[in-house]
GROMACS .gro file of C-alpha atoms in nm:
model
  317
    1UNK     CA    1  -2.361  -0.276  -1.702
    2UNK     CA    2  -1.975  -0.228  -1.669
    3UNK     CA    3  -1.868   0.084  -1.507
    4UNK     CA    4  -1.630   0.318  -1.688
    5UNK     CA    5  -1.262   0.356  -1.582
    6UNK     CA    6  -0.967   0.536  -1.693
    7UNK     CA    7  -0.628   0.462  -1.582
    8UNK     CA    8  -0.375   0.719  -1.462
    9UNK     CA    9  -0.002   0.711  -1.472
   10UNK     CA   10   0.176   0.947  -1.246
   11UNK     CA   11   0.557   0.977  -1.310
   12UNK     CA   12   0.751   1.090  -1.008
   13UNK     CA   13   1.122   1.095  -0.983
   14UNK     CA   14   1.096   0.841  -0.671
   15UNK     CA   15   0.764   0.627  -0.760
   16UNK     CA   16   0.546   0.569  -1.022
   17UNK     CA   17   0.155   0.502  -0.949
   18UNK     CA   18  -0.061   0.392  -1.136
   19UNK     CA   19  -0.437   0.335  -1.100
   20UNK     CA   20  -0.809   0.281  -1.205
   21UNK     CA   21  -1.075   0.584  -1.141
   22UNK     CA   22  -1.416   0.651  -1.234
   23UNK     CA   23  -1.561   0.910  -1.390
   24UNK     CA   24  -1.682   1.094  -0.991
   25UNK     CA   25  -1.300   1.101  -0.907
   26UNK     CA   26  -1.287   0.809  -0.710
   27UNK     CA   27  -0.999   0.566  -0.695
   28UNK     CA   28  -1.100   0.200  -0.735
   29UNK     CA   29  -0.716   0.043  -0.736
   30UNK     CA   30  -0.373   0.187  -0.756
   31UNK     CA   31  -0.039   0.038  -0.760
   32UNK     CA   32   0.283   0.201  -0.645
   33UNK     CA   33   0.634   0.085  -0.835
   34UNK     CA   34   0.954   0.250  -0.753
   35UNK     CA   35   1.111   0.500  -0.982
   36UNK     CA   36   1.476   0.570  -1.010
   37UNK     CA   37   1.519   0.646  -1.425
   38UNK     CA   38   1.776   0.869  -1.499
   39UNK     CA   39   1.639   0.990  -1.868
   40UNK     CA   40   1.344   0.988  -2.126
   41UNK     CA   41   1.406   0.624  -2.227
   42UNK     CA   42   1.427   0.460  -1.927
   43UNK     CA   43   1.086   0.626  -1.781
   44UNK     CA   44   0.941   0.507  -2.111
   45UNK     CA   45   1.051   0.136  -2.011
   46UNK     CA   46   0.979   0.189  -1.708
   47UNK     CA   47   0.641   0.265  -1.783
   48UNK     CA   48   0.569  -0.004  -1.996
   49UNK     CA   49   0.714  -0.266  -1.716
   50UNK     CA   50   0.479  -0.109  -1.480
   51UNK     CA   51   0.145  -0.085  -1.735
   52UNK     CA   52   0.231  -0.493  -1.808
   53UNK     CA   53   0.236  -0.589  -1.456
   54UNK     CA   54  -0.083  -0.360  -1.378
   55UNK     CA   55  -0.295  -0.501  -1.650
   56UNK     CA   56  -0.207  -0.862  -1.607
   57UNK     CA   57  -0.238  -0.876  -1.215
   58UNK     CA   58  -0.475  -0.556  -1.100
   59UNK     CA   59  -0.754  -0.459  -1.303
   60UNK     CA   60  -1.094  -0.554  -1.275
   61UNK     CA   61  -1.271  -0.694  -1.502
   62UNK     CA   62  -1.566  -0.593  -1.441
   63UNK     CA   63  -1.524  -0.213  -1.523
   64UNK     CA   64  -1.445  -0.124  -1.896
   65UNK     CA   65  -1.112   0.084  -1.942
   66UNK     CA   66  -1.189   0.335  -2.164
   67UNK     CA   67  -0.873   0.544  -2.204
   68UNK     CA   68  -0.528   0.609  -1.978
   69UNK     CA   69  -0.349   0.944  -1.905
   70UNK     CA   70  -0.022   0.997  -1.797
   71UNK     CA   71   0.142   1.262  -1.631
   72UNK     CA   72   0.539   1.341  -1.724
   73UNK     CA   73   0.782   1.606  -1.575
   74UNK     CA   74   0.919   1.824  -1.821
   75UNK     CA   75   0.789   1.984  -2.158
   76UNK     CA   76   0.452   1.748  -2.319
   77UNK     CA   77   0.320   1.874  -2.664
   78UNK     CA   78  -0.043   1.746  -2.584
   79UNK     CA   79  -0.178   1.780  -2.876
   80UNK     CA   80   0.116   1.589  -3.120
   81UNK     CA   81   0.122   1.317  -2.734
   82UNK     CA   82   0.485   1.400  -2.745
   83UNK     CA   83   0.718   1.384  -2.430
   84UNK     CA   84   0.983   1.651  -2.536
   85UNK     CA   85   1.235   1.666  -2.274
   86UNK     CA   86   1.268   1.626  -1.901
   87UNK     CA   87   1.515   1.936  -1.883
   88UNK     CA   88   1.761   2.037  -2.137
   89UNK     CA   89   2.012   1.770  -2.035
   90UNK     CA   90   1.774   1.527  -2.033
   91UNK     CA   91   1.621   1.586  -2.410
   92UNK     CA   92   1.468   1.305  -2.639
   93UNK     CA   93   1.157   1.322  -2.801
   94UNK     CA   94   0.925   1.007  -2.752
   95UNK     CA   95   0.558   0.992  -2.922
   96UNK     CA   96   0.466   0.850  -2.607
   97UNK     CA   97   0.087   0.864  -2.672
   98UNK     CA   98   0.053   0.668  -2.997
   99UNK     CA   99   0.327   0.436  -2.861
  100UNK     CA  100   0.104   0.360  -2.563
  101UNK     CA  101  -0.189   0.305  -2.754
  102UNK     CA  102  -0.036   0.081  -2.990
  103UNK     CA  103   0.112  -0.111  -2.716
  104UNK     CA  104  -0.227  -0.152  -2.537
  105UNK     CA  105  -0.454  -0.123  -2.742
  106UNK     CA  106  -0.640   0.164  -2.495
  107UNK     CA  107  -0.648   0.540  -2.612
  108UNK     CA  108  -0.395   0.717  -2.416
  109UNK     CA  109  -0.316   1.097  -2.382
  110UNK     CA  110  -0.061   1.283  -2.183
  111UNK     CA  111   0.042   1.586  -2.005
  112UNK     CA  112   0.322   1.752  -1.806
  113UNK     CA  113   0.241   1.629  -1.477
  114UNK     CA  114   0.189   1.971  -1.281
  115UNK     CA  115  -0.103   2.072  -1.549
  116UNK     CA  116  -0.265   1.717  -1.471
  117UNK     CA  117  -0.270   1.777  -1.164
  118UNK     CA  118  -0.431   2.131  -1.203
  119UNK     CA  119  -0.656   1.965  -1.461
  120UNK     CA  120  -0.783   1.762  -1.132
  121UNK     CA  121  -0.832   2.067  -0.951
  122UNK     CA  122  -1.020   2.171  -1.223
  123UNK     CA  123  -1.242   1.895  -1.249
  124UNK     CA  124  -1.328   1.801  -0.878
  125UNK     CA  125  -1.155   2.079  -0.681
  126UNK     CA  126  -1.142   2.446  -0.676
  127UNK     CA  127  -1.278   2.465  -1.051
  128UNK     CA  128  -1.607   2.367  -0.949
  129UNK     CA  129  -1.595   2.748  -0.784
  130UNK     CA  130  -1.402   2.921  -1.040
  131UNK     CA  131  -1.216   2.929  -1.391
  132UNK     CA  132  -0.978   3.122  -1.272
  133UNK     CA  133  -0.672   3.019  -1.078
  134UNK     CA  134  -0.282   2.916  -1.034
  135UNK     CA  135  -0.213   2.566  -0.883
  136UNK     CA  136   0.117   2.567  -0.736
  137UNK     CA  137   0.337   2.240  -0.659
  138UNK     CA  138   0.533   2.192  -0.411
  139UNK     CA  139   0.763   1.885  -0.373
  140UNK     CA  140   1.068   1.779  -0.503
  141UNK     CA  141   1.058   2.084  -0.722
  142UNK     CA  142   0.831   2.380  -0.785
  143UNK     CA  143   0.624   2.464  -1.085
  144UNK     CA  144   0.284   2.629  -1.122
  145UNK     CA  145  -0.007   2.638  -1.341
  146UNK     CA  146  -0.213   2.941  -1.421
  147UNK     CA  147  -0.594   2.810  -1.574
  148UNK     CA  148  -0.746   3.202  -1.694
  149UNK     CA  149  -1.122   3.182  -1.809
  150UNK     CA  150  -1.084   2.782  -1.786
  151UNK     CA  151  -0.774   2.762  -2.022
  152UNK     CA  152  -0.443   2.658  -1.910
  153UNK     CA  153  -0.153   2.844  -2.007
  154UNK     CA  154   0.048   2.600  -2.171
  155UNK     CA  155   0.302   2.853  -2.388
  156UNK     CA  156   0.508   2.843  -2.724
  157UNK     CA  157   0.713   2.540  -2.593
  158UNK     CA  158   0.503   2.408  -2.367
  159UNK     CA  159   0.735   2.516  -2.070
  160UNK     CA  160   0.488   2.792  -1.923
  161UNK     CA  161   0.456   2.758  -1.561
  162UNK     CA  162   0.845   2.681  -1.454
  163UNK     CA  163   0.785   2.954  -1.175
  164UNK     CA  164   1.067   2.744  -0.910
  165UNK     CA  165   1.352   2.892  -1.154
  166UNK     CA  166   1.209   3.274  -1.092
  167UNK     CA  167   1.402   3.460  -0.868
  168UNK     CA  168   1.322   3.650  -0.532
  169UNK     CA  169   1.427   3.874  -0.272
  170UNK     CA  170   1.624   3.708  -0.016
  171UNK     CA  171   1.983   3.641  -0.129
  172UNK     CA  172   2.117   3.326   0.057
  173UNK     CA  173   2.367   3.255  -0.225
  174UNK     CA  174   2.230   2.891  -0.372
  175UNK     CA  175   2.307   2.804  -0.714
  176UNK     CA  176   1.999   2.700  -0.947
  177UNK     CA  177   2.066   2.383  -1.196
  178UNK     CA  178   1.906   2.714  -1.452
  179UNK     CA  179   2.225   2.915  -1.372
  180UNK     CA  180   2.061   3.165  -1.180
  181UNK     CA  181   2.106   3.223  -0.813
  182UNK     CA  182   1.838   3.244  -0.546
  183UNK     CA  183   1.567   3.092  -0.763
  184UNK     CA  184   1.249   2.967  -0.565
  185UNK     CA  185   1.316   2.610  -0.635
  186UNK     CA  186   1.667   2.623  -0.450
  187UNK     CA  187   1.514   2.796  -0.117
  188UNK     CA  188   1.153   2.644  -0.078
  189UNK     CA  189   1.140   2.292  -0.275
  190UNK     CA  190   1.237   1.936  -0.178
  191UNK     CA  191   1.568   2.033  -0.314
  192UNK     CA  192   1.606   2.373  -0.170
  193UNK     CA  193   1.565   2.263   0.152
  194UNK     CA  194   1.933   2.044   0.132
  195UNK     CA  195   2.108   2.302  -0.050
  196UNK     CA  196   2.030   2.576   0.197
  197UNK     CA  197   2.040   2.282   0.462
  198UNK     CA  198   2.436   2.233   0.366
  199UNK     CA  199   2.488   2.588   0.264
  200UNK     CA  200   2.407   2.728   0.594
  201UNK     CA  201   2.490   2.381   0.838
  202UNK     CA  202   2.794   2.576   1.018
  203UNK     CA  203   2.616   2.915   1.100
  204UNK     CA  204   2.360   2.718   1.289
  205UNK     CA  205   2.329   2.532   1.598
  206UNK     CA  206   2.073   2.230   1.501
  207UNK     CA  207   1.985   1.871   1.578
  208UNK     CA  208   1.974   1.800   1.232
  209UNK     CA  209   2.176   1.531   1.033
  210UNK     CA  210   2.269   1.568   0.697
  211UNK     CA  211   2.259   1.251   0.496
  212UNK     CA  212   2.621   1.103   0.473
  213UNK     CA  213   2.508   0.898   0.117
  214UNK     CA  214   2.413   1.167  -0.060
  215UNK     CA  215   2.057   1.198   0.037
  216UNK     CA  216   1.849   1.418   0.060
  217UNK     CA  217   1.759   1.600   0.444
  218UNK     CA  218   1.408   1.529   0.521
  219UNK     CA  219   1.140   1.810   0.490
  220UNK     CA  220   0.958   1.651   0.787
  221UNK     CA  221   1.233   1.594   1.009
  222UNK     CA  222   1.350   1.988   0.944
  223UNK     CA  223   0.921   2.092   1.025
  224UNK     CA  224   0.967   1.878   1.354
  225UNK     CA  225   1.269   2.046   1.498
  226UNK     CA  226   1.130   2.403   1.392
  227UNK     CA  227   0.823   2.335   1.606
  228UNK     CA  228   0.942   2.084   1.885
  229UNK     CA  229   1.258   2.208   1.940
  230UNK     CA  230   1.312   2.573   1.800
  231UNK     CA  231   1.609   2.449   1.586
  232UNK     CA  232   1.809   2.734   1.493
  233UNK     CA  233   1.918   2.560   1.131
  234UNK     CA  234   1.543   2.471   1.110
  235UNK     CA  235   1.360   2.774   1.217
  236UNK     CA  236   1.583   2.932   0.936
  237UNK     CA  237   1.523   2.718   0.688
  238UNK     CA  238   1.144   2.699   0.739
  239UNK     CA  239   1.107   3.059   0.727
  240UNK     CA  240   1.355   3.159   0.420
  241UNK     CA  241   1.096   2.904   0.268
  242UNK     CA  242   0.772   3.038   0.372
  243UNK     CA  243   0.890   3.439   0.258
  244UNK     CA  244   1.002   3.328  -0.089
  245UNK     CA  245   0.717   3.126  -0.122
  246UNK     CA  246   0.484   3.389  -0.062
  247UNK     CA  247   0.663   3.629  -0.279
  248UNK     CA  248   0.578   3.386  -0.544
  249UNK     CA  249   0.213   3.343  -0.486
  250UNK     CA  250   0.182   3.744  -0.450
  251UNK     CA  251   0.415   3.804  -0.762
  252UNK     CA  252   0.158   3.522  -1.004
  253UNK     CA  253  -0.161   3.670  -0.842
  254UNK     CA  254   0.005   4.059  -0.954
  255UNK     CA  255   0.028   3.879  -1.297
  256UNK     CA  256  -0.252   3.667  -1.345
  257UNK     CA  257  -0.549   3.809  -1.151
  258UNK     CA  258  -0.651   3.471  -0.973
  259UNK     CA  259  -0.943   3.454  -0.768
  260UNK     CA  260  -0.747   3.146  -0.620
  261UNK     CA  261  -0.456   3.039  -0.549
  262UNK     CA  262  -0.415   2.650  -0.436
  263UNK     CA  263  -0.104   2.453  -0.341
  264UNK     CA  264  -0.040   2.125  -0.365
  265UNK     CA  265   0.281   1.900  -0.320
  266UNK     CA  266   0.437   1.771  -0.063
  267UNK     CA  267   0.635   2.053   0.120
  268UNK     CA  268   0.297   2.219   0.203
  269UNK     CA  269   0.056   1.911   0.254
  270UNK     CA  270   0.025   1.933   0.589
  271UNK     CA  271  -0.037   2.319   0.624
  272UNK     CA  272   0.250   2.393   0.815
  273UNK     CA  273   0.410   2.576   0.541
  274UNK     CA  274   0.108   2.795   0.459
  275UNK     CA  275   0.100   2.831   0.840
  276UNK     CA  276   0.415   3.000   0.849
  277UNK     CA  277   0.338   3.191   0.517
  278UNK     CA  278   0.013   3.365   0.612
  279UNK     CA  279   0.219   3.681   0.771
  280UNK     CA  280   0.379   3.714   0.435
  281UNK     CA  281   0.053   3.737   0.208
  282UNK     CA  282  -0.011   4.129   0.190
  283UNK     CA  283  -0.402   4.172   0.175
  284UNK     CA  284  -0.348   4.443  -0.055
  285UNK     CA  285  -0.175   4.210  -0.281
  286UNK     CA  286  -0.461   3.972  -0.252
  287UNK     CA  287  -0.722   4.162  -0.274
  288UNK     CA  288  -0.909   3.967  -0.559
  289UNK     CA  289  -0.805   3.667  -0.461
  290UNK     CA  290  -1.174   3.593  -0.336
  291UNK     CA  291  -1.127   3.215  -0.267
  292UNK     CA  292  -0.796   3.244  -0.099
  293UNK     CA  293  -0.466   3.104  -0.083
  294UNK     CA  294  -0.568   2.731   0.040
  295UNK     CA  295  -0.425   2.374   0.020
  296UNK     CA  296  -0.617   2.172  -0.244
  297UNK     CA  297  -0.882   1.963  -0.113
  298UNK     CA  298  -0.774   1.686  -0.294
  299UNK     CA  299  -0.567   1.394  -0.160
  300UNK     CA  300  -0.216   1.502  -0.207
  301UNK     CA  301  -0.090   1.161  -0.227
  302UNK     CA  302  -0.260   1.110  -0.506
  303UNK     CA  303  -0.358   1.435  -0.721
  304UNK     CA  304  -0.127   1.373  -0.981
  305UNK     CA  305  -0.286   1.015  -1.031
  306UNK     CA  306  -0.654   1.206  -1.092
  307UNK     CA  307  -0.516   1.463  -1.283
  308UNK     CA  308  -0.366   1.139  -1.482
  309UNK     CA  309  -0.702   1.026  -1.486
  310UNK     CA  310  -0.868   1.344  -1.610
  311UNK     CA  311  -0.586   1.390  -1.877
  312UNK     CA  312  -0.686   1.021  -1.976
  313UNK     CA  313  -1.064   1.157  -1.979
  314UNK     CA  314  -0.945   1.418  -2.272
  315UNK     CA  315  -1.145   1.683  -2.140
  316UNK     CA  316  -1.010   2.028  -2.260
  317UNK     CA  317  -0.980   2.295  -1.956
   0.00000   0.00000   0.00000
């Protein structure tokens, strides 16, 4: 008897993965192709490039793919399995679902990629303890979302849980792409940490090297001076992130009622973010919050490929 599979497409703005995974959580096969698309049109080749050379070359035969998922940045109208925009710059609506399935002949569903990924948290993480919680990302961006009594909240336009363009109380002077200053995002993500990395390089002594081509620092390189060196720049950095950070967590817990709150991404995989943020968390605050603030127990490398997966599973949460 074949074994069911669903494939899971997880669109990042570096790589996109794709892979097979059974209906326990387990990944049988994934596939990592590089990612560099600057708008809705060329993800949507680029995803179709990817799904042609996956199906021809890695699947198994022996396992029957029932459906795929695919997780998208930006706004996703799950039920029409519309991609509406990547930001407002980046706007152009693509039925991606039906096109998928046309293409492939394989029911396909989608989701904005954050809310697959708390759909996998839902399914073989923290929602096996509760209904009730905010998953927080952490990467290249920040965005959040809040599941109450099992339900995600999704919003009017489908742009609930954009919590890395709210703004907090430490006033370093960055500019956010949303036109407000000292959002989140621009002190605590991927991309906060090289604004205030270049904002603040002068008032600093530091080892660290900013990026002459335009890249962006390193997160790891700026956690490894802060703890093996005492970087000034660093030790900064590190901790502007870890206060705003924790405002956030305390300000969606004072909103939500949680009884946890899990982070995911990669500025906080290896718990030296929530390390530094546990001094923050007021216990008053958190009170509720009977599971905790803790790092999902789910491989961070690849959460948004099972939430992918569990998107692909159409299970409602």
């Amino acid at each position: 008897m074949k074994k069911k599979t669903y494939l899971g497409i997880d669109l990042g703005g570096t790589k996109l993965l794709v892979g097979e995974v059974d209906e326990t959580g387990r990944i049988l096969h994934s596939k990592c192709y590089p990612s560099d698309f600057l708008n809705q049109q060329q993800a949507r080749q680029l995803i179709f490039d990817s799904l042609d050379d996956y199906l021809s070359h890695e699947t198994n035969a022996q396992d029957e793919l029932v459906a795929m998922g695919v997780g998208l940045v930006g706004r996703v109208d799950v039920k029409r399995g519309v991609w509406e925009q990547i930001d407002p710059s980046r706007t152009f609506p693509i039925p991606l679902a039906n096109e998928l399935t046309e293409r492939y002949g394989i029911p396909c569903y989608i989701d904005n990629d954050v809310k697959s990924a708390a759909r996998a948290e839902m399914e073989w993480g923290m929602g096996r303890v509760t209904r009730n919680l905010v998953y927080i990302n952490v990467g290249t961006g920040i965005a959040a979302c809040t599941v109450v009594d099992g339900h995600p909240l999704r919003g009017g336009h489908f742009n609930a849980g954009e919590v890395g363009h709210t703004t907090v109380d430490l006033a370093v002077g960055t500019q956010c792409v949303c036109g407000r200053r000292n959002c989140v995002e621009t002190l605590a993500a991927g991309v906060g940490f090289d604004m205030c990395a270049r904002l603040l390089y002068d008032r600093y002594e530091t080892h660290l090297t900013l990026p002459a081509d335009g890249s962006r620092i390193s997160v790891n390189e700026v956690y490894r001076l802060a703890r093996e060196h005492s970087d000034a720049l660093c030790c900064v950095l590190v901790e502007n992130a870890a206060q705003v950070l924790s405002q956030l967590v305390m300000n969606m817990v004072r909103m939500s009622d949680p009884e946890a709150v899990v982070l995911g991404g990669s500025i906080v995989a290896d718990g030296y973010m929530l390390e530094r943020m546990q001094p923050h968390l007021q216990a008053e605050t958190l009170r509720f919050v009977t599971h905790g603030v803790t790092l999902t127990k789910l491989d961070a490398q690849h959460i948004g490929l099972l939430g992918a997966a569990v998107v692909a599973m159409n299970k409602e949460i």
